[in-house]
CSV table of C-alpha atoms in Angstrom, one decimal:
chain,number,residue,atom,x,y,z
C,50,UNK,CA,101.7,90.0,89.8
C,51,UNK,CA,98.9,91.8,87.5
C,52,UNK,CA,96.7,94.8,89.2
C,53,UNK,CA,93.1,95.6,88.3
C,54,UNK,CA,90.9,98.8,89.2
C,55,UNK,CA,87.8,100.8,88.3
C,56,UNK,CA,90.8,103.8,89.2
C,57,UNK,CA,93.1,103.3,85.3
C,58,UNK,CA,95.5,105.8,87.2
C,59,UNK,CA,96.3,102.9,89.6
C,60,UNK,CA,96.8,100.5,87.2
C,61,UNK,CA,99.4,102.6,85.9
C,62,UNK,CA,101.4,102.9,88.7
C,63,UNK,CA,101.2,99.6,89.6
C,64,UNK,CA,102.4,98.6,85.9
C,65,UNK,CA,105.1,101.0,85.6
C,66,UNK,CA,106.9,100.6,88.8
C,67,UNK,CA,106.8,96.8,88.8
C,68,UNK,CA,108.4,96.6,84.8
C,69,UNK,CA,110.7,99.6,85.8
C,70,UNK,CA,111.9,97.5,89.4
C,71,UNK,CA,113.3,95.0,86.9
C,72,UNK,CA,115.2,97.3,85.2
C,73,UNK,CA,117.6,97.8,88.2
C,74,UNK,CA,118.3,94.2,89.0
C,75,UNK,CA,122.0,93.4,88.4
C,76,UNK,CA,121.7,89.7,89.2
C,77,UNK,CA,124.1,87.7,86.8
C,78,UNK,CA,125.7,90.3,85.2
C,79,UNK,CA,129.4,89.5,84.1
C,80,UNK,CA,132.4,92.2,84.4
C,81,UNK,CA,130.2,94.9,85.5
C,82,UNK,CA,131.8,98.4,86.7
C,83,UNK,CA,132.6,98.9,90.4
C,84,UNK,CA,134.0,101.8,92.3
C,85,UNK,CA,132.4,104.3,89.2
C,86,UNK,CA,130.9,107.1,90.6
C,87,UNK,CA,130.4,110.9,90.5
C,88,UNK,CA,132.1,112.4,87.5
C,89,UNK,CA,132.4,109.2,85.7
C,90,UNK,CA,135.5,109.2,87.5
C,91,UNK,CA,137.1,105.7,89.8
C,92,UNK,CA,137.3,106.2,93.3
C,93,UNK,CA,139.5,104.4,95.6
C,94,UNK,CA,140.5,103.7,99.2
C,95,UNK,CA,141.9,106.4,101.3
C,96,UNK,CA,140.2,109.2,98.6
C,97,UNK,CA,142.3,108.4,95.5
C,98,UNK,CA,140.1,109.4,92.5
C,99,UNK,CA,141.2,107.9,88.8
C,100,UNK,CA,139.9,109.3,85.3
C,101,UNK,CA,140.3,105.9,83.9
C,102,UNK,CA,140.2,102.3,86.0
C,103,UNK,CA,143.6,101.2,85.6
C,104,UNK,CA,144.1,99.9,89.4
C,105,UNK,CA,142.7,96.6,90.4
C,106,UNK,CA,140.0,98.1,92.8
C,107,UNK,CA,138.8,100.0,89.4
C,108,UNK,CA,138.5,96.5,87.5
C,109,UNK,CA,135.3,95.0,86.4
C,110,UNK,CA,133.6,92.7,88.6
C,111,UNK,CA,131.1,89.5,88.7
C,112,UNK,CA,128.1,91.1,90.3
C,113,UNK,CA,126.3,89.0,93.6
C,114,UNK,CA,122.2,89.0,93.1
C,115,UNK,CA,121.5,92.6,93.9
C,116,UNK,CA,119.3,95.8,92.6
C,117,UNK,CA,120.5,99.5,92.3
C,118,UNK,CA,119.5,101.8,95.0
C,119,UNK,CA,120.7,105.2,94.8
C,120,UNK,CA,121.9,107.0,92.0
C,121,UNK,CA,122.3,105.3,88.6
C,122,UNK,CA,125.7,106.9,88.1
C,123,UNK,CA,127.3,105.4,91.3
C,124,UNK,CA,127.9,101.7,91.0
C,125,UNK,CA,126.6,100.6,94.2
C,126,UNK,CA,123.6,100.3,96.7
C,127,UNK,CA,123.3,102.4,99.9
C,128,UNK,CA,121.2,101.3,103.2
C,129,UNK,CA,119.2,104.0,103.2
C,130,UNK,CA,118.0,103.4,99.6
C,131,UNK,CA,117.7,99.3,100.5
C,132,UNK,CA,115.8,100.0,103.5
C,133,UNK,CA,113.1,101.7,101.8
C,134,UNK,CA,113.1,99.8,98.9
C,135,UNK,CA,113.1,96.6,100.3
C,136,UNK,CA,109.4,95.7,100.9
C,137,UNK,CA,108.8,96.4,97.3
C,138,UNK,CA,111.4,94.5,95.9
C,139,UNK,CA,110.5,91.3,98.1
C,140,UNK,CA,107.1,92.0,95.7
C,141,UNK,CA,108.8,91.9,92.7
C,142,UNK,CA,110.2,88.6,93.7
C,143,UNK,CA,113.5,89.9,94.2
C,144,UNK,CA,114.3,87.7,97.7
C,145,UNK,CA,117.7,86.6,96.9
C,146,UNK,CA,118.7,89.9,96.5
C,147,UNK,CA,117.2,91.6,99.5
C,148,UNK,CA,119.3,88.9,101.0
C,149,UNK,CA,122.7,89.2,99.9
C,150,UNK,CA,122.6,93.3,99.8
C,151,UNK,CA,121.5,92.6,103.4
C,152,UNK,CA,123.9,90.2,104.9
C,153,UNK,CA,126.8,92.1,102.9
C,154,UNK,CA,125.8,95.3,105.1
C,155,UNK,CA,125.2,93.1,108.4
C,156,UNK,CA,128.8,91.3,108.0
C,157,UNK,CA,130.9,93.9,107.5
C,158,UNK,CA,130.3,95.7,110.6
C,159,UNK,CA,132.3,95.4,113.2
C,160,UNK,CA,134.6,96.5,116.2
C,161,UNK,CA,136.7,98.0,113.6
C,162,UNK,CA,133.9,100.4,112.4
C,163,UNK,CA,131.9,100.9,115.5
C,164,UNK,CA,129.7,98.2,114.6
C,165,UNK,CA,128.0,100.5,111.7
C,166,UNK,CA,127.5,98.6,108.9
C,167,UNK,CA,129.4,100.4,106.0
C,168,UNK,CA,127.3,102.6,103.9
C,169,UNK,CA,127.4,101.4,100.3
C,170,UNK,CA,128.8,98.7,98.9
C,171,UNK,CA,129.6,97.8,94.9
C,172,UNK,CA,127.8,95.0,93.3
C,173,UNK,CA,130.5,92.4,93.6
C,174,UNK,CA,129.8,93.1,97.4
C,175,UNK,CA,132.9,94.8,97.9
C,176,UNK,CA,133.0,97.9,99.6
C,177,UNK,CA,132.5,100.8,97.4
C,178,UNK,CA,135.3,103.2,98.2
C,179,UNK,CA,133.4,107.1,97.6
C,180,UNK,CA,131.5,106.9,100.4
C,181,UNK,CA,133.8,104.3,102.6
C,182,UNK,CA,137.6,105.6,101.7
C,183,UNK,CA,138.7,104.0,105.2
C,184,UNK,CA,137.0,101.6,107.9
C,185,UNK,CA,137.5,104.3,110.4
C,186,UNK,CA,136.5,107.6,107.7
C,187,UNK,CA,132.9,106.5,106.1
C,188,UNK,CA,129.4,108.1,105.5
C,189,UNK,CA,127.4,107.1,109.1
C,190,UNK,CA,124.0,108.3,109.2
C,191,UNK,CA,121.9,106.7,112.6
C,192,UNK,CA,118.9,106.4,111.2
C,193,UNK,CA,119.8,104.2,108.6
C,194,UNK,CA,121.5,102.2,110.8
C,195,UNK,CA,118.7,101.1,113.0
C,196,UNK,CA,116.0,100.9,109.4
C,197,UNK,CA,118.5,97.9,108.9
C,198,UNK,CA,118.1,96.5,112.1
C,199,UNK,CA,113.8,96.7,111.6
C,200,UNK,CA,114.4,95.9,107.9
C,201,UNK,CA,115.8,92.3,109.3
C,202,UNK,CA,112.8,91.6,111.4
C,203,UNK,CA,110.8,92.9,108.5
C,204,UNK,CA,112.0,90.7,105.7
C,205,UNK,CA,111.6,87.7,108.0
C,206,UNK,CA,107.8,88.2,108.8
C,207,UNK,CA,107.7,88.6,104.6
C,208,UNK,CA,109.5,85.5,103.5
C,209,UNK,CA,109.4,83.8,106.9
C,210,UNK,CA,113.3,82.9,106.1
C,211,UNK,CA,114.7,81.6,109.1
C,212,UNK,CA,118.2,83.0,108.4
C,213,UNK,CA,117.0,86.5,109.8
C,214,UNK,CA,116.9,85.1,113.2
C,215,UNK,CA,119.5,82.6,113.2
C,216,UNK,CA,122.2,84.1,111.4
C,217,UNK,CA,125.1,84.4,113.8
C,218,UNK,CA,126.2,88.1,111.7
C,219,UNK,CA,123.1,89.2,111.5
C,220,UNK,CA,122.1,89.0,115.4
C,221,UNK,CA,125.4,90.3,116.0
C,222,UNK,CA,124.9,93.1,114.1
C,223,UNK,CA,121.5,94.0,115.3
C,224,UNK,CA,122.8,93.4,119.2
C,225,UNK,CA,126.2,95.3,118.8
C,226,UNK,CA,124.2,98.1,117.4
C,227,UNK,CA,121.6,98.8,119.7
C,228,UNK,CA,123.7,98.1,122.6
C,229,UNK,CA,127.4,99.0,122.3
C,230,UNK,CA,127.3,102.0,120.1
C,231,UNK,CA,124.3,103.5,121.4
C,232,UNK,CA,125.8,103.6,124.7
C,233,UNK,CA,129.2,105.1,123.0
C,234,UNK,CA,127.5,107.7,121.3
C,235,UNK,CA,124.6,108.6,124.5
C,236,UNK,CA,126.2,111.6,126.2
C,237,UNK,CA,129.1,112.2,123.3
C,238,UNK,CA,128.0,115.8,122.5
C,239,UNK,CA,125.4,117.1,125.0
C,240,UNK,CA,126.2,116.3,128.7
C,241,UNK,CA,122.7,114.1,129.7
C,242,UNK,CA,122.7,110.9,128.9
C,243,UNK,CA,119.1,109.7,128.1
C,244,UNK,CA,119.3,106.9,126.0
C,245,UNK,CA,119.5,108.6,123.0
C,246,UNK,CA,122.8,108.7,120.6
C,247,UNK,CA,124.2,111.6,119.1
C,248,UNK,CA,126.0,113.2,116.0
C,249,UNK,CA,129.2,114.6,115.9
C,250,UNK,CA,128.1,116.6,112.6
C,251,UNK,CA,127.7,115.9,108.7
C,252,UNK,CA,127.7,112.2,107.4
C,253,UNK,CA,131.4,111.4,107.5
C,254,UNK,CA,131.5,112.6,111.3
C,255,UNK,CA,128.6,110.6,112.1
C,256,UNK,CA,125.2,112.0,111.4
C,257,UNK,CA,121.8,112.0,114.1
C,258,UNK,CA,119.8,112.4,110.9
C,259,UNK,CA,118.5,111.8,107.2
C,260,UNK,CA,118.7,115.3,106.9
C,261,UNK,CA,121.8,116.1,104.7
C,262,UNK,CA,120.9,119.8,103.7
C,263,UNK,CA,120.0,121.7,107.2
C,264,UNK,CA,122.3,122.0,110.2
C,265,UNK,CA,123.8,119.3,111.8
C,266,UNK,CA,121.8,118.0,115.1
C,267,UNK,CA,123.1,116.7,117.9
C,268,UNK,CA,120.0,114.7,118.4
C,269,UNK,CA,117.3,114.0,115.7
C,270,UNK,CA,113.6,112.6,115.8
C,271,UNK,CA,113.6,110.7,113.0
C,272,UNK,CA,117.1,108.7,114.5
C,273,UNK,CA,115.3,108.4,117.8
C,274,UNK,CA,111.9,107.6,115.9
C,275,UNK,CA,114.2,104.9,114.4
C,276,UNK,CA,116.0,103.6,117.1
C,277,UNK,CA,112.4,102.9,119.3
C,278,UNK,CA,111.2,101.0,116.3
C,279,UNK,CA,114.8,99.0,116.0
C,280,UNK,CA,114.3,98.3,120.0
C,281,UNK,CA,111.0,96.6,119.2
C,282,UNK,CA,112.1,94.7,116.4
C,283,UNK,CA,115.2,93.8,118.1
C,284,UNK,CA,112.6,92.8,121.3
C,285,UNK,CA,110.6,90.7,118.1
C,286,UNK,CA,114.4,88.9,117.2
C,287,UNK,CA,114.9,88.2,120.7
C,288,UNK,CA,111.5,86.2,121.7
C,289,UNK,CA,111.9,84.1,118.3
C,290,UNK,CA,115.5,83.1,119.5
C,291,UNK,CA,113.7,82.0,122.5
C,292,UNK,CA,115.0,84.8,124.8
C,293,UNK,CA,112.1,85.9,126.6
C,294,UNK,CA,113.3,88.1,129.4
C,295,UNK,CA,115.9,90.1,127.3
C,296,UNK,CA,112.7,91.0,124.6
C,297,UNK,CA,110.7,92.0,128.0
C,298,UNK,CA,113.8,94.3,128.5
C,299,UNK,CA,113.8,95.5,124.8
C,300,UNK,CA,110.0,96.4,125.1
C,301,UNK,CA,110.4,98.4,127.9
C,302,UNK,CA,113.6,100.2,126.5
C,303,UNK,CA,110.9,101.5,123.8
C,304,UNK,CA,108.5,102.6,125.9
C,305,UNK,CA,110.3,104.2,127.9
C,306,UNK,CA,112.3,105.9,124.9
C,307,UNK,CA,108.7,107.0,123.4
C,308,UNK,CA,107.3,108.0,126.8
C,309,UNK,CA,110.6,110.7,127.4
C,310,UNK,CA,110.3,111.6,123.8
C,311,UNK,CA,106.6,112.6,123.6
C,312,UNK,CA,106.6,114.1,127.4
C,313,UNK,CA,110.3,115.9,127.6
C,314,UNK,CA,112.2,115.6,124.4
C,315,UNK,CA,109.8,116.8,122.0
C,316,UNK,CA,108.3,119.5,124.2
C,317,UNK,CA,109.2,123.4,123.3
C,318,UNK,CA,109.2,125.7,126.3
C,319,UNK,CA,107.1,128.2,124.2
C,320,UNK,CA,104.8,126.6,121.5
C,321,UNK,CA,102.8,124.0,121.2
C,322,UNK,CA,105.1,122.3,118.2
C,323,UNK,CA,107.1,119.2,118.3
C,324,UNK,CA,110.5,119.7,118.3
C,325,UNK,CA,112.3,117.6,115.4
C,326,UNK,CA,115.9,118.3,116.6
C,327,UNK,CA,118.6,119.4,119.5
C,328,UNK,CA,121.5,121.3,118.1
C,329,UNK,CA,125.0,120.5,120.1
C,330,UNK,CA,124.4,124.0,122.4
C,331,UNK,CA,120.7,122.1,123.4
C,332,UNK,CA,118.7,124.7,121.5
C,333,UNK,CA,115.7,123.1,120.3
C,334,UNK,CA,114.1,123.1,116.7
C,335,UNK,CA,110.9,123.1,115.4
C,336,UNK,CA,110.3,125.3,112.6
C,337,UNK,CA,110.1,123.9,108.8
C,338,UNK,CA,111.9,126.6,106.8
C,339,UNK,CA,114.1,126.1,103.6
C,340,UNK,CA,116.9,128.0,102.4
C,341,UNK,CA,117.9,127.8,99.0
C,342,UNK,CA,118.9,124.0,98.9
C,343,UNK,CA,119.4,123.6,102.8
C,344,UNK,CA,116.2,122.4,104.6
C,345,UNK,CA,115.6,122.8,108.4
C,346,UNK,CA,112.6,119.9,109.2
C,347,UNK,CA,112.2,117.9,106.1
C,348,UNK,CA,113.0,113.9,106.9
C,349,UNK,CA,114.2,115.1,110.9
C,350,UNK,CA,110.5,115.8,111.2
C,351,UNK,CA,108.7,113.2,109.1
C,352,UNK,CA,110.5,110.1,110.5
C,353,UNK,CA,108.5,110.9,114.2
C,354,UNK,CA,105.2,110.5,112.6
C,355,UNK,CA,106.1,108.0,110.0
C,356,UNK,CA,107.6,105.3,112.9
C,357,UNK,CA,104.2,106.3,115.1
C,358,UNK,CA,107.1,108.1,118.0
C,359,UNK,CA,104.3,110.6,119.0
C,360,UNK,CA,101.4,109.3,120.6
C,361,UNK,CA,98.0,109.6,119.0
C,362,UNK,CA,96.4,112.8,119.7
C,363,UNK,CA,95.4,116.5,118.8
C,364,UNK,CA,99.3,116.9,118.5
C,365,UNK,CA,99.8,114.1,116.5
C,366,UNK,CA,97.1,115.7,114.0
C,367,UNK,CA,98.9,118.8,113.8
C,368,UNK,CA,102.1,117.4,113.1
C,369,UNK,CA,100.3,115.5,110.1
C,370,UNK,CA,98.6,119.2,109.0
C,371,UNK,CA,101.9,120.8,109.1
C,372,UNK,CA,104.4,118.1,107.4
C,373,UNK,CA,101.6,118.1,104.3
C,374,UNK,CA,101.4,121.9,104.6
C,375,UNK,CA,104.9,121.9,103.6
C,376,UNK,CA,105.4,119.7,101.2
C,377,UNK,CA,102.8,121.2,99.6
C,378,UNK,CA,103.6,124.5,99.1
C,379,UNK,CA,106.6,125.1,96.6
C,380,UNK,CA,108.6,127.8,98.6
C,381,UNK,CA,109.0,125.2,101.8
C,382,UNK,CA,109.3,121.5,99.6
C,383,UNK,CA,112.0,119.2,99.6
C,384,UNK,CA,113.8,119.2,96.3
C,385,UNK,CA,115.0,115.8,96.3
C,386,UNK,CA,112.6,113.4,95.0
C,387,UNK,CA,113.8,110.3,96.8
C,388,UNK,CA,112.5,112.6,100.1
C,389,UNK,CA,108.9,112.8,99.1
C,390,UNK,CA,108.5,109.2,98.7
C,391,UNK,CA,108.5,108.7,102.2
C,392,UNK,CA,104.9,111.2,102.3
C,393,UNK,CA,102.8,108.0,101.0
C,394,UNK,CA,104.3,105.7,104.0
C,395,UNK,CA,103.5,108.4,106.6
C,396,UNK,CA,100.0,108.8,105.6
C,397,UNK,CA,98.8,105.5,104.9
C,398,UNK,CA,101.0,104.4,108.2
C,399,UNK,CA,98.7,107.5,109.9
C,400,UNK,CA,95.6,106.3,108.0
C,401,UNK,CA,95.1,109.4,105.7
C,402,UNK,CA,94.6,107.3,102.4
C,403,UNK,CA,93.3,111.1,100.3
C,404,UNK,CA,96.6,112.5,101.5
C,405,UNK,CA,98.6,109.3,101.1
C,406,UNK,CA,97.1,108.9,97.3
C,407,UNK,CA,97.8,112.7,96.4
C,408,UNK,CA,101.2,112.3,96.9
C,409,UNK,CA,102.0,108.8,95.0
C,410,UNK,CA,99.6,110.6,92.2
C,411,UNK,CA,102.1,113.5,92.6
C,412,UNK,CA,105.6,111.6,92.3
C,413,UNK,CA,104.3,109.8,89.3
C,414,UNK,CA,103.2,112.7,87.3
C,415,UNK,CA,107.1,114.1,87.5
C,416,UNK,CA,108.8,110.1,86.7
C,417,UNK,CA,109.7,111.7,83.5
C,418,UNK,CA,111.3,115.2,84.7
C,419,UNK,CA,115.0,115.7,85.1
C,420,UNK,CA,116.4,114.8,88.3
C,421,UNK,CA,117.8,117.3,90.2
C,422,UNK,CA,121.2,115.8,90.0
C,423,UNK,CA,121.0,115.6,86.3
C,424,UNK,CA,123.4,112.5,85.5
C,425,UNK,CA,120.8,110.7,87.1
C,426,UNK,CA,118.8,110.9,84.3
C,427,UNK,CA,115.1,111.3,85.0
C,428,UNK,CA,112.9,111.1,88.3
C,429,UNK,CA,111.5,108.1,87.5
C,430,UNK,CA,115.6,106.5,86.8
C,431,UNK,CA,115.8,106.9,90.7
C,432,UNK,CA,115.1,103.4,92.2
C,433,UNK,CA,113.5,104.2,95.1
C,434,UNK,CA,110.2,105.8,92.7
C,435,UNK,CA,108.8,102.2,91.1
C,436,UNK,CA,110.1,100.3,94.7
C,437,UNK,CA,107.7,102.5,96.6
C,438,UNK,CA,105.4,102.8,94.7
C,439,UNK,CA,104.5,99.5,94.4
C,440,UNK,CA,105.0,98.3,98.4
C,441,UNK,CA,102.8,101.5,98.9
C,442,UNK,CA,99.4,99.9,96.4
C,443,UNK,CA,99.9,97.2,98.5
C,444,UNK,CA,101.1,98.0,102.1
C,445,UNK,CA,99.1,100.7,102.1
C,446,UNK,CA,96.4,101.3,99.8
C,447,UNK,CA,95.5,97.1,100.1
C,448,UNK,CA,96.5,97.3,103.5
C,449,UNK,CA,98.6,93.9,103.3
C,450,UNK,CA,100.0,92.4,106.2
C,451,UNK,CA,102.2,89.2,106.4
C,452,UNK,CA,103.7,87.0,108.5
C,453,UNK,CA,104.9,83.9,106.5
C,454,UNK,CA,106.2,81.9,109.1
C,455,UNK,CA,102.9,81.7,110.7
C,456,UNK,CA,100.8,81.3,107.1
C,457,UNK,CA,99.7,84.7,108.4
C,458,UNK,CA,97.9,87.5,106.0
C,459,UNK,CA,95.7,90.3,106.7
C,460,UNK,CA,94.3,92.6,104.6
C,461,UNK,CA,93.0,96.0,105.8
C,462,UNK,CA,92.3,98.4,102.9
C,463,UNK,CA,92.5,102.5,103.1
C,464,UNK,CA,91.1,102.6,99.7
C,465,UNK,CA,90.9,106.9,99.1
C,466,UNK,CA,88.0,107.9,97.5
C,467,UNK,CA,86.7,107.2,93.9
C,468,UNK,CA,88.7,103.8,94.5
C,469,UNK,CA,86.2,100.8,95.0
C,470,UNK,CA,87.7,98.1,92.9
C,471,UNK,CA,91.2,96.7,93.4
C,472,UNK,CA,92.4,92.7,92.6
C,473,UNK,CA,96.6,92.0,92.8
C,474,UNK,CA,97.2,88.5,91.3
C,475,UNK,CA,100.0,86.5,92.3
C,476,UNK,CA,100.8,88.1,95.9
C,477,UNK,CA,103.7,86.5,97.2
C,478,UNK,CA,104.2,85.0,101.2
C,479,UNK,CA,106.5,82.9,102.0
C,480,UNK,CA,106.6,80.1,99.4
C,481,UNK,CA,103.1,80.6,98.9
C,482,UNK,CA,100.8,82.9,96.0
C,483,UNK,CA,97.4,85.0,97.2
C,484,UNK,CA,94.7,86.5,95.2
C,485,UNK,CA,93.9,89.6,97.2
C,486,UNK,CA,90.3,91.2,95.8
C,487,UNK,CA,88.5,94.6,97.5
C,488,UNK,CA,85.3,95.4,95.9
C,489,UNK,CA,83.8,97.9,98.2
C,490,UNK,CA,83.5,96.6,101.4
C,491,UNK,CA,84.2,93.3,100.6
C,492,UNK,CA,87.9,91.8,101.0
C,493,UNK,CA,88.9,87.9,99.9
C,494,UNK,CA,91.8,86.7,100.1
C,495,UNK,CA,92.2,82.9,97.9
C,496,UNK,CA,95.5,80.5,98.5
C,497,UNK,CA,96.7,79.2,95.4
C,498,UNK,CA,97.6,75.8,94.9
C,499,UNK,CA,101.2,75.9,93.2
């Protein structure tokens, strides 16, 4: 793909996150490290750590088609990482790889983990042992869990791959999920069962949120903003498998989900704020406020607007003001990077293309800083920058929307201001390759003959 624009800034962007995307392919690499991770140190099952890779879980490895997402030191990609990353890299023409990195999450789940798919796994698709020392002792976040489940139906309507559907692991995945440990974990730490799953506490113990660095909820709004956009995909899944009255079920789930969210669950009994979280005494929270490295709001707030969970509305707005209030101002911002990519998303998803613009203009201008976790190497070494980055130009700045197994593409531009001129070569969908110009007012859209 090539990008032009009377905005040079864009074409940037668009340059640098596409050539850096390839960087972080590992497709066809021979005898490459697996199990390495923090400390340059080998980690193995049930938490054996080695200072040099002399067992045969240390050895090097084949690697499947795959790309790195999460930290460069760690050899192995994470869901939440592939989640987010996975529109851009579809893009990048990296299909066979969203894929494998997908079914290898999708097929190890099971009875034996609570039908979570395990959270990272090395590049030879084994399981990487850091985060995963035991089937029954692994990192378990919710939210991730049901952005795989939407990430299926995604990649479909993108490559129009019939495998998402009829994949026997895949649906049994998504089903087992949404149905069996859902209804385990509804009613596990508060004594109401409403539909919602809980957290037992940090990430090993099973975590309601994204949030890693504030308290541990009980319930989270951005698990339950993920789990009412799983339902609908799920709802999606089940009417192309020809199951018509179980989607009709699905559909209602969500709407019934988002209707107790928006008119009990998210209600405080003395402001007009949205709650973000339940703790496991049922004390609500609302407040962004950060505390050294810890962060109470962040992601656990974000997620509700970003998935569209609150309905649209004076309330809605304010959410918006606040969440960019925030993350603007130095004293209350995330730290993490990898966090603030998820501010484009929300405001192109929420049709705020100045605010939306400011913040992709903002990562990029620190690509070349430190990370915070310095044997990451720079901001801009962190995957999930030039994945975003580029789905964003064209999710939401072109406004591109595909379904490939219908020949299906819209284009709906948020184009902020100053920005009047914006052609993408080479758009993939399906097996096919669009043009896609925006010249003012003006949108085409030409099939090329291949």
């Amino acid at each position: 793909m090539k990008l032009e624009s009377n905005e040079p800034l864009l074409e940037a962007i668009f340059n640098w996150a596409y050539k850096k995307i390839m960087t972080f392919t590992v497709t066809g690499t021979k005898n490459g490290a697996i199990n390495r991770g923090d400390g340059g140190r080998w980690y193995g099952p049930e938490g054996i750590v080695l200072e040099e890779p002399r067992a045969a879980w240390a050895q090097p490895k084949d690697y499947r088609p795959a790309y790195w997402a999460g930290y460069r030191d760690r050899t192995a990609y994470y869901i939440r990482d592939f989640v987010h990353q996975a529109v851009g890299a579809h893009y990048a023409g990296l299909d066979n790889e969203n894929y494998n990195m997908l079914y290898t999450f999708v097929s190890n789940a099971g009875e034996e983990t609570g039908w979570f798919a395990p959270w990272a796994f090395n590049f030879d698709g084994s399981i990487y042992y850091m985060d995963t020392p035991n089937l029954q002792h692994f990192v378990r976040e919710l939210t991730a869990q049901f952005e795989l489940v939407e990430t299926v139906y995604k990649l479909y309507c993108l490559t129009g791959d019939q495998r998402y559907i009829q994949d026997d692991a895949i649906f049994q995945f998504v089903s087992h999920i949404l149905t069996d440990a859902v209804d385990r974990l509804d009613g596990a730490v508060l004594p109401e069962k409403n539909g919602i799953p809980e957290g037992f506490g940090d990430i090993f113990e099973i975590s309601a949120t994204y949030n890693e660095r504030g308290f541990h909820a009980a319930e989270a709004g951005d698990s339950i903003a993920a789990l009412v956009s799983a339902v609908n995909a799920y709802a999606a899944l089940l009417t192309l498998r020809g199951q018509k009255e179980a989607a009709r079920q699905q559909r209602q789930r969500a709407e019934e989900l988002r209707h107790y969210f928006n008119t009990v669950w998210s209600v405080m009994p003395d402001n007009d704020r949205v709650a973000y979280a339940i703790d496991s005494e049922g004390n609500k929270h609302a407040h962004w406020y950060k505390n050294g490295k810890e962060i109470y709001g962040g992601a656990t707030l974000i997620f509700i607007p970003l998935k569209k969970l609150l309905y649209a509305g004076e309330r809605n707005q304010k959410l918006l003001d606040y969440i960019d209030e925030k993350e603007t101002d130095p004293a209350t911002r995330e730290d993490n990077i990898e966090s603030l990519t998820y501010l484009p998303d929300l405001f192109f998803v929420q049709h705020q293309p100045e605010r939306a613009w400011f913040w992709m203009k903002y990562i990029f201008s620190k690509k070349d800083l430190p990370h915070e976790r310095s044997s990451q190497g720079t901001n801009g070494d962190y995957p999930e920058l030039s994945f975003t980055l580029l789905s964003q130009i064209l999710e939401g700045m072109l406004g591109i929307n595909v379904n490939a197994a219908e020949n299906s593409i819209l284009v709906a531009p948020q184009l902020p201001e100053g920005i009047r001129y914006i052609r993408v070569t080479d758009v993939p969908v399906g097996d096919k390759l669009y043009d896609i110009t925006v010249d003012g007012d003006s949108v085409s859209v030409l099939e090329k003959q291949l």
